[in-house]
mmCIF file of C-alpha atoms in Angstrom:
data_model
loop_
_atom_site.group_PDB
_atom_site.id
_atom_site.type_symbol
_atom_site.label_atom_id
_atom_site.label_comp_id
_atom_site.label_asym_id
_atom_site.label_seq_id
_atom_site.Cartn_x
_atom_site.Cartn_y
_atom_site.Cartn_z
ATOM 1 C CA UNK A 1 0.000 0.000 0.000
ATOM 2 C CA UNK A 2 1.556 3.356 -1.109
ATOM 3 C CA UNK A 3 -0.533 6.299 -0.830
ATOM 4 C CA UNK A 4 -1.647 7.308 2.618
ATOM 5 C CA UNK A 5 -1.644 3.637 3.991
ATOM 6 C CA UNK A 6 0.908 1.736 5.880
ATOM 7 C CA UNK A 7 3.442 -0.164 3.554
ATOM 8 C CA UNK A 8 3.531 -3.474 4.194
ATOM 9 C CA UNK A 9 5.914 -6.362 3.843
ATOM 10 C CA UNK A 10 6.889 -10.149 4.225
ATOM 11 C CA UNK A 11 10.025 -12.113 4.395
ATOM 12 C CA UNK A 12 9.988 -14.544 1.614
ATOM 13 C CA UNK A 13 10.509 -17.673 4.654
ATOM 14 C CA UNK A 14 7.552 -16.220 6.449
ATOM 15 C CA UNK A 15 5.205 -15.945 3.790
ATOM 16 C CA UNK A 16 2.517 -15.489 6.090
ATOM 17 C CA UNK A 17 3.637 -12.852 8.521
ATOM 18 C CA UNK A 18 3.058 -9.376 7.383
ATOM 19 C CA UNK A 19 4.829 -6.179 8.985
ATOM 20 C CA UNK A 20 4.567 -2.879 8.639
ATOM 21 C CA UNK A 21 6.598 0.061 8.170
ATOM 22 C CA UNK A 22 5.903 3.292 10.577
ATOM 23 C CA UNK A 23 3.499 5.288 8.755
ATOM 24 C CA UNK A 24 3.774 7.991 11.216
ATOM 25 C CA UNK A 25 7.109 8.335 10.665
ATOM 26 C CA UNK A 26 7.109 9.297 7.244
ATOM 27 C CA UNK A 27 6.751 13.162 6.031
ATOM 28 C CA UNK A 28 4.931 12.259 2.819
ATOM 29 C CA UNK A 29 3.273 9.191 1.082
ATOM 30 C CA UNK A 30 6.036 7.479 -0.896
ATOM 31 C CA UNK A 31 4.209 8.088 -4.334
ATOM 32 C CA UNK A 32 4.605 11.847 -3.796
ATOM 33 C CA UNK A 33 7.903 11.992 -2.467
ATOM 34 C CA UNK A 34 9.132 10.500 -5.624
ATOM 35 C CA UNK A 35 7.143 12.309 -7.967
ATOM 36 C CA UNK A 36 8.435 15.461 -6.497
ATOM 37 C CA UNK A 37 12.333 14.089 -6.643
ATOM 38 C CA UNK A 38 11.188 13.281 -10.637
ATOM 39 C CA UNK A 39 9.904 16.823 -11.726
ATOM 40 C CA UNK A 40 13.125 18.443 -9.085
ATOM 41 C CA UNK A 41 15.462 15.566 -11.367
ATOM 42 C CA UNK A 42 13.478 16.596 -14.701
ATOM 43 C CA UNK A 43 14.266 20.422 -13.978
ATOM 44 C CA UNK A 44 17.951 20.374 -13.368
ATOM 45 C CA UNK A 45 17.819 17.866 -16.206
ATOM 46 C CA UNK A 46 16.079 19.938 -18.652
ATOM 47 C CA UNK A 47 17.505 23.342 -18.411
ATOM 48 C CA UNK A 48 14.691 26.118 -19.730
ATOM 49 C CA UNK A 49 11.914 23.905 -19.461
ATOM 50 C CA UNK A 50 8.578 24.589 -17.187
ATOM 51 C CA UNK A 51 8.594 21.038 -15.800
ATOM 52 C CA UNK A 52 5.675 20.708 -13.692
ATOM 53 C CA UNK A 53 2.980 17.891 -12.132
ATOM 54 C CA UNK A 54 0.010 17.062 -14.345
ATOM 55 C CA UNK A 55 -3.427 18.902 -13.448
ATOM 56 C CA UNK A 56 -6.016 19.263 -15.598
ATOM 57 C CA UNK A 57 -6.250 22.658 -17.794
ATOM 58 C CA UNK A 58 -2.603 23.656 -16.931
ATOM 59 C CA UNK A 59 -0.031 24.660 -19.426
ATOM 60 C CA UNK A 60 3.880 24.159 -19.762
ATOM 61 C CA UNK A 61 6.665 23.228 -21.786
ATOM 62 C CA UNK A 62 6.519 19.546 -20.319
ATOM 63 C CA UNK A 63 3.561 18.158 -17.915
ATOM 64 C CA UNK A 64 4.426 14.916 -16.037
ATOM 65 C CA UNK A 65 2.033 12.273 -14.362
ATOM 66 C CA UNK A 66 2.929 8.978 -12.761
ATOM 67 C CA UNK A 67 1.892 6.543 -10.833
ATOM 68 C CA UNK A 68 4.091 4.400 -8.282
ATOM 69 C CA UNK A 69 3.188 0.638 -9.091
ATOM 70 C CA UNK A 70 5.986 -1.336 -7.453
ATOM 71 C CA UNK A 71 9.026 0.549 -4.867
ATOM 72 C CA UNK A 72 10.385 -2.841 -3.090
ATOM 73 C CA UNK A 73 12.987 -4.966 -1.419
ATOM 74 C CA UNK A 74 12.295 -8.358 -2.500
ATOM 75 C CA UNK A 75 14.838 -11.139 -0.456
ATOM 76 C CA UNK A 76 13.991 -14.644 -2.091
ATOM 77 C CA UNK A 77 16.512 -17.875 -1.680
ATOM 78 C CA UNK A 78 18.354 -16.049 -4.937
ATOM 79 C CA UNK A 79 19.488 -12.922 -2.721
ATOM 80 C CA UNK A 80 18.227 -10.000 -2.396
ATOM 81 C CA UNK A 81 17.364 -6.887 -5.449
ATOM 82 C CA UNK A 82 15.538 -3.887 -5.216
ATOM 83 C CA UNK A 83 12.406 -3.354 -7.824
ATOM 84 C CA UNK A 84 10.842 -0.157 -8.739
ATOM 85 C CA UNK A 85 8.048 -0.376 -11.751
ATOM 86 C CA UNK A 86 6.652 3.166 -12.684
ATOM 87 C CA UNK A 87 3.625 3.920 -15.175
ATOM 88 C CA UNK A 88 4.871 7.994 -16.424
ATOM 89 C CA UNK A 89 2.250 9.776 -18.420
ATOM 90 C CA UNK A 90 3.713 13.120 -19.839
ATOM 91 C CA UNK A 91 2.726 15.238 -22.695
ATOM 92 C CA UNK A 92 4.917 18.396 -24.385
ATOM 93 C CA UNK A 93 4.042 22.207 -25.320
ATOM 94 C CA UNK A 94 1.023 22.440 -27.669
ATOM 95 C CA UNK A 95 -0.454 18.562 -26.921
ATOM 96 C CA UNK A 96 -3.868 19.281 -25.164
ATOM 97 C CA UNK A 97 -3.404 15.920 -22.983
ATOM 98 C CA UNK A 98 -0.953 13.356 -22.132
ATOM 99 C CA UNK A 99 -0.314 11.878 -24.826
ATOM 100 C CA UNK A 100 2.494 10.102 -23.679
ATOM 101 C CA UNK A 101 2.153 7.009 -21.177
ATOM 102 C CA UNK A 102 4.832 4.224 -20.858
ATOM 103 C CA UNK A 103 5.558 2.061 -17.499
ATOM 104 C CA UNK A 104 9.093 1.841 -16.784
ATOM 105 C CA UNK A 105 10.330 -1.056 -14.914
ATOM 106 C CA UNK A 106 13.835 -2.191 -13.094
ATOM 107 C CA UNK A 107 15.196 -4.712 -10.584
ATOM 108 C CA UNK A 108 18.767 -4.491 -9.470
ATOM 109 C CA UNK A 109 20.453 -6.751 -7.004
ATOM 110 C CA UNK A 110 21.595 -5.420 -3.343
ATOM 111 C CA UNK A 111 24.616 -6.852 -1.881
ATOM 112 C CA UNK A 112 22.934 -6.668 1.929
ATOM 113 C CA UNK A 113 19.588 -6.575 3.800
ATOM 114 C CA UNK A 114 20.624 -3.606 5.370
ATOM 115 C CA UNK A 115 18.252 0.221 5.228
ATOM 116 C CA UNK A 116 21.408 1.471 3.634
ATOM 117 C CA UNK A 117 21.686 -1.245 1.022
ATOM 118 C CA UNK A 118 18.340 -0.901 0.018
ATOM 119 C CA UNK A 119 17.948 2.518 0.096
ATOM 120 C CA UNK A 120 20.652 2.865 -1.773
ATOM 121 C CA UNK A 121 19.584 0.291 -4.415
ATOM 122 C CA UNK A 122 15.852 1.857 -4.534
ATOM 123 C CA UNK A 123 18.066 5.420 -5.109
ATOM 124 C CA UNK A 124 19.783 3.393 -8.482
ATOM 125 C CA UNK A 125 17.042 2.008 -9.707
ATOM 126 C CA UNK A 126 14.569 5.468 -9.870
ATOM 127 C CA UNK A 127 18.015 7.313 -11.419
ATOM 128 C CA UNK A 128 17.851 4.232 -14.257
ATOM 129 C CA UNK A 129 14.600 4.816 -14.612
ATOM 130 C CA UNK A 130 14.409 8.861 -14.825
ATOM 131 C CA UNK A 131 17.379 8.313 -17.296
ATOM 132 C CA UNK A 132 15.378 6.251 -19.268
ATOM 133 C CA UNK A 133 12.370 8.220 -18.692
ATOM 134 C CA UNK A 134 14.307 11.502 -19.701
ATOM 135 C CA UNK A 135 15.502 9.781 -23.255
ATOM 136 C CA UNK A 136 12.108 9.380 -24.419
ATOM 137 C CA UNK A 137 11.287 12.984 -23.246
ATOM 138 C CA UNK A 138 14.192 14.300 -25.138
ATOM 139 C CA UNK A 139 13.662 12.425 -27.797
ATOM 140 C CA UNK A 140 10.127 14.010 -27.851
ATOM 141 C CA UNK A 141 10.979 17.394 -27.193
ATOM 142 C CA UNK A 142 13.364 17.192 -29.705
ATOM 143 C CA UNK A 143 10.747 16.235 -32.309
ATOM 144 C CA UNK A 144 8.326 18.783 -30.962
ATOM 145 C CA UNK A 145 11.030 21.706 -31.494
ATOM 146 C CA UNK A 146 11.349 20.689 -35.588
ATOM 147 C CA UNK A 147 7.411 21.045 -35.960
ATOM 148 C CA UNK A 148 5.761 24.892 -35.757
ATOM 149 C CA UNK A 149 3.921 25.796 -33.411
ATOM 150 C CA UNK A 150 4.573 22.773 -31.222
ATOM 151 C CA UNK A 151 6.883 24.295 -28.946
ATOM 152 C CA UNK A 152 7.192 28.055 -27.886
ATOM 153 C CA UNK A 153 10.661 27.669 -26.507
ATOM 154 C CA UNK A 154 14.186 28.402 -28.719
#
């Protein structure tokens, strides 16, 4: 559960024991923490470009949507990895709605079981996946700038 719920979690050799992570604790829901470290990644990425979150009847050079589907630690008898899956919805100057919707997905493997481990891996995994997020953008943007009218920006 990501939004405003507890996140829970089970150790692969207690299947049926669930735990929970400290809720209260937290300063944010997960899913909006990392949507904020996207568009803050997306902005020092994309020099000169309004980057901003999705909302309905707002304008900008590049609007960005997504939706957290998968942000875990998975430890199985093969070791342990990290797996993040994203579904990113964005659309560019001139599109009147997102027009552009992939999911982006990536497991990497953690050495330890440790917080810092895993927070670590979870922080190389969402970089992999706002570099390949940011591609496609560019890619886009780049396309966008060769047609008139598409983009305002020089």
């Amino acid at each position: 559960l990501y939004q405003s719920r507890n996140l829970l979690y089970v150790v692969s050799d207690k299947a049926l024991e669930l735990h929970r992570y400290n809720r209260h604790l937290w300063i944010a829901a997960p899913a909006h923490l990392i949507q904020e470290h996207m568009i803050r990644y997306l902005r020092n990425a994309l020099p000169g470009q309004q980057v901003r979150e999705y909302r309905p009847g707002e304008a900008s050079d590049l609007l960005i949507k997504s939706r957290l589907v998968r942000f875990e630690q998975v430890l199985d008898a093969a070791g342990s990895y990290v797996a993040v899956d994203m579904e990113l919805s964005w659309s560019v100057s001139g599109e009147s709605a997102m027009q552009h919707s992939q999911p982006y997905k990536l497991k990497l493997p953690v050495a330890a079981t440790d917080q810092y481990a895993v927070a670590s891996g979870l922080s190389k995994a969402l970089a992999g996946i706002y570099s390949a997020m940011l591609n496609d953008i560019d890619r886009k943007l780049q396309a966008a700038r060769s047609m008139p009218g598409m983009f305002s920006k020089s």
